[in-house]
Amino acid sequence: MTKQHVLFVRYGLTKYPLIEDVGPYDIVSQRKLATRYHDDLRIPTGPLHPIHGYEQGIAIARRIARMESPPDIVYSSSLHRAVSTSQLIVHALGKTKNSIRIEDGLIEWLTPSLTVEQDGTRLKPRTVQQLIDMTFTEIDPDYKSVNPIATDPKNVPEGAPYFFESEEYLMIRAKVTMERILKDADGKNICIVSHTPCAQAMALYLEGAASLEESKLGPWPLGGITVFSTDTNCETGKWELEMYADTSHMPGEYKNGLKEWSLPCLTK
């Protein structure tokens, strides 16, 4: 039996607390952050915590590298915390050059409570070149997003990320993104580093439960890893949930699964 594996990864602790309806969301200016947190203007927005976040990221990366079927390709959201985690993962896998594919379809759920600062400043994701210039040189500059963010609100392709998305539309975006990533991966094992809303929505799609009530999915803690697999020789295309939001690799108290988050539809 030949299996394809899909891993979903949530990053570790961030330097600045990410609070719904408050932020910061990887978007506020350096000067505003310095004022708010009495910090150094040179520090980029939205990074992992310089001690705990990177310690957790390394633990995540080592766990993935030790897996029986480690990923061949790493797809990442463009937000700093996700790319930093992806960088640690590809290095643990022994990959560097052109090893991270930045995918717009994996961006944070584009809803006001997660992407708009209190002063109205809206999330503006960095470009691939901007990320490479920030020292993320492992990014593949030639990869083209399979589900680009829609820039014209009057012309939004079905399933494209756009401001602002309902929970129902996020499910559509996740389905489209997942199908296109799987096509791009062409049967290879993949790791997806994203944000809980998007990752949960894609996991729901692969799970294929008849209803939300029958789904095995639930809250997703920091550093949690989810694994699906499918028999590539089976025509049904059914995916098996092997592991959900596992944090046994995380250091300290985070091993118990802390700072959980879940889509509203999975908490009802």
mmCIF file of C-alpha atoms in Angstrom:
data_model
loop_
_atom_site.group_PDB
_atom_site.id
_atom_site.type_symbol
_atom_site.label_atom_id
_atom_site.label_comp_id
_atom_site.label_asym_id
_atom_site.label_seq_id
_atom_site.Cartn_x
_atom_site.Cartn_y
_atom_site.Cartn_z
ATOM 1 C CA MET A 1 0.000 0.000 0.000
ATOM 2 C CA THR A 2 1.332 3.429 -0.972
ATOM 3 C CA LYS A 3 0.155 6.235 1.268
ATOM 4 C CA GLN A 4 0.192 9.997 0.952
ATOM 5 C CA HIS A 5 0.334 11.966 4.199
ATOM 6 C CA VAL A 6 -0.890 15.496 4.912
ATOM 7 C CA LEU A 7 0.325 17.220 8.077
ATOM 8 C CA PHE A 8 -1.258 20.369 9.490
ATOM 9 C CA VAL A 9 0.840 22.389 11.929
ATOM 10 C CA ARG A 10 -0.048 25.216 14.282
ATOM 11 C CA TYR A 11 2.940 27.367 15.279
ATOM 12 C CA GLY A 12 4.171 27.961 18.831
ATOM 13 C CA LEU A 13 3.991 30.944 21.171
ATOM 14 C CA THR A 14 4.291 34.372 19.528
ATOM 15 C CA LYS A 15 6.277 37.329 20.846
ATOM 16 C CA TYR A 16 3.193 39.525 21.087
ATOM 17 C CA PRO A 17 -0.115 38.132 22.429
ATOM 18 C CA LEU A 18 -2.576 37.562 19.575
ATOM 19 C CA ILE A 19 -5.970 38.565 20.947
ATOM 20 C CA GLU A 20 -9.216 38.531 18.967
ATOM 21 C CA ASP A 21 -10.557 42.028 18.265
ATOM 22 C CA VAL A 22 -7.322 43.498 19.697
ATOM 23 C CA GLY A 23 -4.330 42.188 17.712
ATOM 24 C CA PRO A 24 -1.550 42.566 16.740
ATOM 25 C CA TYR A 25 -2.102 40.652 13.500
ATOM 26 C CA ASP A 26 1.289 40.890 11.751
ATOM 27 C CA ILE A 27 0.319 44.288 10.387
ATOM 28 C CA VAL A 28 0.928 47.168 12.781
ATOM 29 C CA SER A 29 3.867 49.441 12.128
ATOM 30 C CA GLN A 30 7.176 49.082 13.926
ATOM 31 C CA ARG A 31 6.663 52.419 15.652
ATOM 32 C CA LYS A 32 3.197 51.478 16.913
ATOM 33 C CA LEU A 33 4.526 48.188 18.274
ATOM 34 C CA ALA A 34 7.448 49.968 19.932
ATOM 35 C CA THR A 35 5.025 52.372 21.609
ATOM 36 C CA ARG A 36 2.650 49.626 22.704
ATOM 37 C CA TYR A 37 5.269 47.177 23.982
ATOM 38 C CA HIS A 38 8.222 49.535 24.699
ATOM 39 C CA ASP A 39 10.171 47.447 22.206
ATOM 40 C CA ASP A 40 12.966 47.819 19.684
ATOM 41 C CA LEU A 41 11.931 49.393 16.366
ATOM 42 C CA ARG A 42 14.133 46.930 14.470
ATOM 43 C CA ILE A 43 12.106 43.859 15.531
ATOM 44 C CA PRO A 44 9.703 42.677 12.788
ATOM 45 C CA THR A 45 5.981 42.387 13.558
ATOM 46 C CA GLY A 46 4.324 39.090 14.383
ATOM 47 C CA PRO A 47 7.351 36.865 15.138
ATOM 48 C CA LEU A 48 7.544 33.774 17.333
ATOM 49 C CA HIS A 49 8.512 34.403 20.940
ATOM 50 C CA PRO A 50 12.337 34.714 20.849
ATOM 51 C CA ILE A 51 12.760 32.021 23.515
ATOM 52 C CA HIS A 52 9.639 29.918 24.054
ATOM 53 C CA GLY A 53 8.266 30.239 20.519
ATOM 54 C CA TYR A 54 11.498 29.081 18.902
ATOM 55 C CA GLU A 55 11.986 26.334 21.479
ATOM 56 C CA GLN A 56 8.508 25.081 20.623
ATOM 57 C CA GLY A 57 9.129 25.508 16.896
ATOM 58 C CA ILE A 58 12.255 23.367 17.141
ATOM 59 C CA ALA A 59 10.283 20.714 19.044
ATOM 60 C CA ILE A 60 7.638 20.731 16.307
ATOM 61 C CA ALA A 61 10.276 20.473 13.585
ATOM 62 C CA ARG A 62 12.116 17.599 15.261
ATOM 63 C CA ARG A 63 8.862 15.673 15.747
ATOM 64 C CA ILE A 64 8.034 16.032 12.061
ATOM 65 C CA ALA A 65 11.545 15.045 10.958
ATOM 66 C CA ARG A 66 11.297 11.850 13.041
ATOM 67 C CA MET A 67 8.035 10.746 11.462
ATOM 68 C CA GLU A 68 7.961 7.513 9.500
ATOM 69 C CA SER A 69 6.702 9.428 6.449
ATOM 70 C CA PRO A 70 8.092 12.974 6.736
ATOM 71 C CA PRO A 71 6.867 15.640 4.324
ATOM 72 C CA ASP A 72 8.481 16.184 0.936
ATOM 73 C CA ILE A 73 6.980 19.661 0.530
ATOM 74 C CA VAL A 74 6.184 22.415 3.046
ATOM 75 C CA TYR A 75 3.402 24.908 2.254
ATOM 76 C CA SER A 76 3.092 27.969 4.479
ATOM 77 C CA SER A 77 0.939 30.972 5.179
ATOM 78 C CA SER A 78 2.800 34.215 4.494
ATOM 79 C CA LEU A 79 2.408 35.518 8.045
ATOM 80 C CA HIS A 80 5.648 35.782 10.017
ATOM 81 C CA ARG A 81 4.810 33.232 12.718
ATOM 82 C CA ALA A 82 3.941 30.581 10.144
ATOM 83 C CA VAL A 83 6.986 31.203 7.935
ATOM 84 C CA SER A 84 9.318 31.106 10.952
ATOM 85 C CA THR A 85 7.887 27.712 11.910
ATOM 86 C CA SER A 86 8.190 26.473 8.324
ATOM 87 C CA GLN A 87 11.824 27.585 8.275
ATOM 88 C CA LEU A 88 12.584 25.475 11.346
ATOM 89 C CA ILE A 89 10.760 22.487 9.830
ATOM 90 C CA VAL A 90 12.630 22.486 6.509
ATOM 91 C CA HIS A 91 15.979 22.753 8.269
ATOM 92 C CA ALA A 92 15.086 19.777 10.479
ATOM 93 C CA LEU A 93 14.225 17.889 7.287
ATOM 94 C CA GLY A 94 17.626 18.757 5.785
ATOM 95 C CA LYS A 95 16.098 21.018 3.157
ATOM 96 C CA THR A 96 17.002 24.641 2.565
ATOM 97 C CA LYS A 97 16.932 26.189 -0.902
ATOM 98 C CA ASN A 98 13.491 26.540 -2.525
ATOM 99 C CA SER A 99 11.906 24.379 0.170
ATOM 100 C CA ILE A 100 9.000 26.554 1.408
ATOM 101 C CA ARG A 101 6.022 27.322 -0.817
ATOM 102 C CA ILE A 102 4.150 30.451 0.264
ATOM 103 C CA GLU A 103 0.457 29.860 -0.354
ATOM 104 C CA ASP A 104 -2.130 32.665 -0.185
ATOM 105 C CA GLY A 105 -4.889 30.126 0.393
ATOM 106 C CA LEU A 106 -3.377 29.375 3.825
ATOM 107 C CA ILE A 107 -3.659 32.945 5.120
ATOM 108 C CA GLU A 108 -5.414 33.665 8.414
ATOM 109 C CA TRP A 109 -9.238 33.666 8.337
ATOM 110 C CA LEU A 110 -9.940 37.079 6.817
ATOM 111 C CA THR A 111 -12.515 38.167 9.359
ATOM 112 C CA PRO A 112 -12.367 41.531 11.175
ATOM 113 C CA SER A 113 -11.770 40.010 14.636
ATOM 114 C CA LEU A 114 -8.549 38.371 13.407
ATOM 115 C CA THR A 115 -7.238 40.815 10.816
ATOM 116 C CA VAL A 116 -8.235 44.390 11.719
ATOM 117 C CA GLU A 117 -6.509 46.501 14.368
ATOM 118 C CA GLN A 118 -8.561 48.653 16.743
ATOM 119 C CA ASP A 119 -7.650 51.744 14.720
ATOM 120 C CA GLY A 120 -8.975 50.142 11.534
ATOM 121 C CA THR A 121 -5.597 49.068 10.096
ATOM 122 C CA ARG A 122 -6.187 45.955 7.997
ATOM 123 C CA LEU A 123 -3.923 42.964 7.405
ATOM 124 C CA LYS A 124 -1.670 43.374 4.386
ATOM 125 C CA PRO A 125 0.345 40.168 3.880
ATOM 126 C CA ARG A 126 3.989 40.490 2.926
ATOM 127 C CA THR A 127 5.020 39.522 -0.590
ATOM 128 C CA VAL A 128 7.291 36.567 -1.267
ATOM 129 C CA GLN A 129 10.175 38.922 -2.032
ATOM 130 C CA GLN A 130 9.649 40.847 1.199
ATOM 131 C CA LEU A 131 9.784 37.587 3.149
ATOM 132 C CA ILE A 132 12.948 36.471 1.356
ATOM 133 C CA ASP A 133 14.516 39.848 2.134
ATOM 134 C CA MET A 134 13.678 39.244 5.830
ATOM 135 C CA THR A 135 16.125 36.275 5.721
ATOM 136 C CA PHE A 136 13.567 33.595 4.826
ATOM 137 C CA THR A 137 15.808 32.483 1.969
ATOM 138 C CA GLU A 138 14.385 28.940 2.054
ATOM 139 C CA ILE A 139 11.284 30.202 0.224
ATOM 140 C CA ASP A 140 10.813 29.062 -3.375
ATOM 141 C CA PRO A 141 10.596 32.351 -5.331
ATOM 142 C CA ASP A 142 9.199 30.598 -8.393
ATOM 143 C CA TYR A 143 6.198 28.977 -6.705
ATOM 144 C CA LYS A 144 2.923 30.637 -7.694
ATOM 145 C CA SER A 145 0.083 30.490 -5.217
ATOM 146 C CA VAL A 146 -2.609 28.046 -6.333
ATOM 147 C CA ASN A 147 -5.315 30.150 -4.636
ATOM 148 C CA PRO A 148 -4.268 33.825 -4.760
ATOM 149 C CA ILE A 149 -5.909 36.470 -2.582
ATOM 150 C CA ALA A 150 -8.613 38.324 -4.515
ATOM 151 C CA THR A 151 -7.807 42.024 -4.799
ATOM 152 C CA ASP A 152 -10.999 43.169 -6.552
ATOM 153 C CA PRO A 153 -14.049 42.742 -4.279
ATOM 154 C CA LYS A 154 -16.263 42.857 -7.382
ATOM 155 C CA ASN A 155 -14.415 39.948 -8.979
ATOM 156 C CA VAL A 156 -13.705 37.203 -6.453
ATOM 157 C CA PRO A 157 -13.022 33.766 -7.968
ATOM 158 C CA GLU A 158 -14.858 30.962 -6.181
ATOM 159 C CA GLY A 159 -12.889 29.990 -3.084
ATOM 160 C CA ALA A 160 -10.288 32.772 -3.316
ATOM 161 C CA PRO A 161 -9.306 34.433 -0.012
ATOM 162 C CA TYR A 162 -10.779 37.933 0.281
ATOM 163 C CA PHE A 163 -11.687 40.591 2.835
ATOM 164 C CA PHE A 164 -13.984 39.742 4.567
ATOM 165 C CA GLU A 165 -14.870 36.061 4.813
ATOM 166 C CA SER A 166 -17.791 34.472 6.613
ATOM 167 C CA GLU A 167 -17.210 31.142 8.343
ATOM 168 C CA GLU A 168 -19.236 29.473 5.612
ATOM 169 C CA TYR A 169 -17.050 31.017 2.922
ATOM 170 C CA LEU A 170 -13.868 30.012 4.774
ATOM 171 C CA MET A 171 -15.021 26.393 4.339
ATOM 172 C CA ILE A 172 -15.246 26.946 0.588
ATOM 173 C CA ARG A 173 -11.823 28.603 0.524
ATOM 174 C CA ALA A 174 -10.327 25.703 2.485
ATOM 175 C CA LYS A 175 -11.811 23.119 0.107
ATOM 176 C CA VAL A 176 -10.511 24.919 -2.987
ATOM 177 C CA THR A 177 -7.064 25.468 -1.442
ATOM 178 C CA MET A 178 -6.764 21.863 -0.262
ATOM 179 C CA GLU A 179 -7.767 20.413 -3.634
ATOM 180 C CA ARG A 180 -5.282 22.612 -5.488
ATOM 181 C CA ILE A 181 -2.430 21.947 -3.072
ATOM 182 C CA LEU A 182 -2.993 18.200 -3.393
ATOM 183 C CA LYS A 183 -2.907 18.534 -7.166
ATOM 184 C CA ASP A 184 0.306 20.584 -6.964
ATOM 185 C CA ALA A 185 1.899 18.047 -4.593
ATOM 186 C CA ASP A 186 1.139 15.210 -7.024
ATOM 187 C CA GLY A 187 1.022 12.427 -4.446
ATOM 188 C CA LYS A 188 3.951 13.628 -2.300
ATOM 189 C CA ASN A 189 3.750 13.916 1.490
ATOM 190 C CA ILE A 190 3.082 17.504 2.506
ATOM 191 C CA CYS A 191 3.210 19.721 5.574
ATOM 192 C CA ILE A 192 0.870 22.702 5.828
ATOM 193 C CA VAL A 193 1.769 25.452 8.303
ATOM 194 C CA SER A 194 -1.231 27.694 8.713
ATOM 195 C CA HIS A 195 -3.613 29.161 11.276
ATOM 196 C CA THR A 196 -6.216 27.275 13.279
ATOM 197 C CA PRO A 197 -9.292 28.532 11.361
ATOM 198 C CA CYS A 198 -7.863 27.596 7.965
ATOM 199 C CA ALA A 199 -6.256 24.365 9.168
ATOM 200 C CA GLN A 200 -9.444 23.231 10.910
ATOM 201 C CA ALA A 201 -11.507 24.001 7.827
ATOM 202 C CA MET A 202 -9.153 21.996 5.611
ATOM 203 C CA ALA A 203 -9.087 19.163 8.142
ATOM 204 C CA LEU A 204 -12.891 19.120 8.125
ATOM 205 C CA TYR A 205 -12.804 18.790 4.342
ATOM 206 C CA LEU A 206 -10.386 15.851 4.437
ATOM 207 C CA GLU A 207 -12.262 14.207 7.305
ATOM 208 C CA GLY A 208 -15.451 14.231 5.266
ATOM 209 C CA ALA A 209 -17.766 13.750 8.258
ATOM 210 C CA ALA A 210 -21.446 13.597 7.376
ATOM 211 C CA SER A 211 -22.138 16.456 9.797
ATOM 212 C CA LEU A 212 -20.317 18.707 12.245
ATOM 213 C CA GLU A 213 -21.876 16.710 15.077
ATOM 214 C CA GLU A 214 -20.162 13.573 13.771
ATOM 215 C CA SER A 215 -16.755 15.231 13.306
ATOM 216 C CA LYS A 216 -13.895 14.108 15.556
ATOM 217 C CA LEU A 217 -12.279 17.541 15.350
ATOM 218 C CA GLY A 218 -12.169 20.007 18.219
ATOM 219 C CA PRO A 219 -10.059 22.786 19.768
ATOM 220 C CA TRP A 220 -6.483 23.065 18.472
ATOM 221 C CA PRO A 221 -3.699 24.045 20.931
ATOM 222 C CA LEU A 222 -0.446 25.837 20.155
ATOM 223 C CA GLY A 223 2.060 23.577 18.430
ATOM 224 C CA GLY A 224 -0.554 20.935 17.669
ATOM 225 C CA ILE A 225 0.119 18.550 14.765
ATOM 226 C CA THR A 226 -2.637 16.822 12.799
ATOM 227 C CA VAL A 227 -1.992 13.984 10.343
ATOM 228 C CA PHE A 228 -4.204 12.543 7.600
ATOM 229 C CA SER A 229 -3.300 9.747 5.192
ATOM 230 C CA THR A 230 -4.832 8.143 2.131
ATOM 231 C CA ASP A 231 -4.127 5.057 0.045
ATOM 232 C CA THR A 232 -3.017 6.464 -3.299
ATOM 233 C CA ASN A 233 -4.123 3.251 -5.035
ATOM 234 C CA CYS A 234 -7.664 3.501 -3.686
ATOM 235 C CA GLU A 235 -10.189 5.129 -6.003
ATOM 236 C CA THR A 236 -12.437 6.347 -3.173
ATOM 237 C CA GLY A 237 -9.958 9.068 -2.205
ATOM 238 C CA LYS A 238 -10.956 8.688 1.445
ATOM 239 C CA TRP A 239 -8.642 10.270 4.023
ATOM 240 C CA GLU A 240 -7.955 8.694 7.418
ATOM 241 C CA LEU A 241 -7.378 10.865 10.474
ATOM 242 C CA GLU A 242 -4.270 9.385 12.151
ATOM 243 C CA MET A 243 -3.597 12.117 14.714
ATOM 244 C CA TYR A 244 -5.358 15.324 15.724
ATOM 245 C CA ALA A 245 -3.792 18.423 17.316
ATOM 246 C CA ASP A 246 -1.203 16.315 19.122
ATOM 247 C CA THR A 247 1.149 18.218 21.438
ATOM 248 C CA SER A 248 3.125 15.367 23.027
ATOM 249 C CA HIS A 249 6.301 16.813 21.471
ATOM 250 C CA MET A 250 5.890 20.268 23.023
ATOM 251 C CA PRO A 251 8.175 21.334 25.882
ATOM 252 C CA GLY A 252 7.016 21.996 29.435
ATOM 253 C CA GLU A 253 3.391 22.657 30.242
ATOM 254 C CA TYR A 254 2.539 23.111 26.551
ATOM 255 C CA LYS A 255 2.802 19.338 26.227
ATOM 256 C CA ASN A 256 -0.659 19.256 27.826
ATOM 257 C CA GLY A 257 -2.194 21.383 25.073
ATOM 258 C CA LEU A 258 -2.499 25.071 25.976
ATOM 259 C CA LYS A 259 -4.005 28.157 24.293
ATOM 260 C CA GLU A 260 -6.601 26.211 22.322
ATOM 261 C CA TRP A 261 -8.679 27.829 19.595
ATOM 262 C CA SER A 262 -11.538 26.538 17.497
ATOM 263 C CA LEU A 263 -13.893 27.615 14.753
ATOM 264 C CA PRO A 264 -17.278 28.676 16.128
ATOM 265 C CA CYS A 265 -19.013 25.852 14.243
ATOM 266 C CA LEU A 266 -16.999 23.278 16.217
ATOM 267 C CA THR A 267 -17.831 24.749 19.612
ATOM 268 C CA LYS A 268 -21.611 24.683 19.332
#
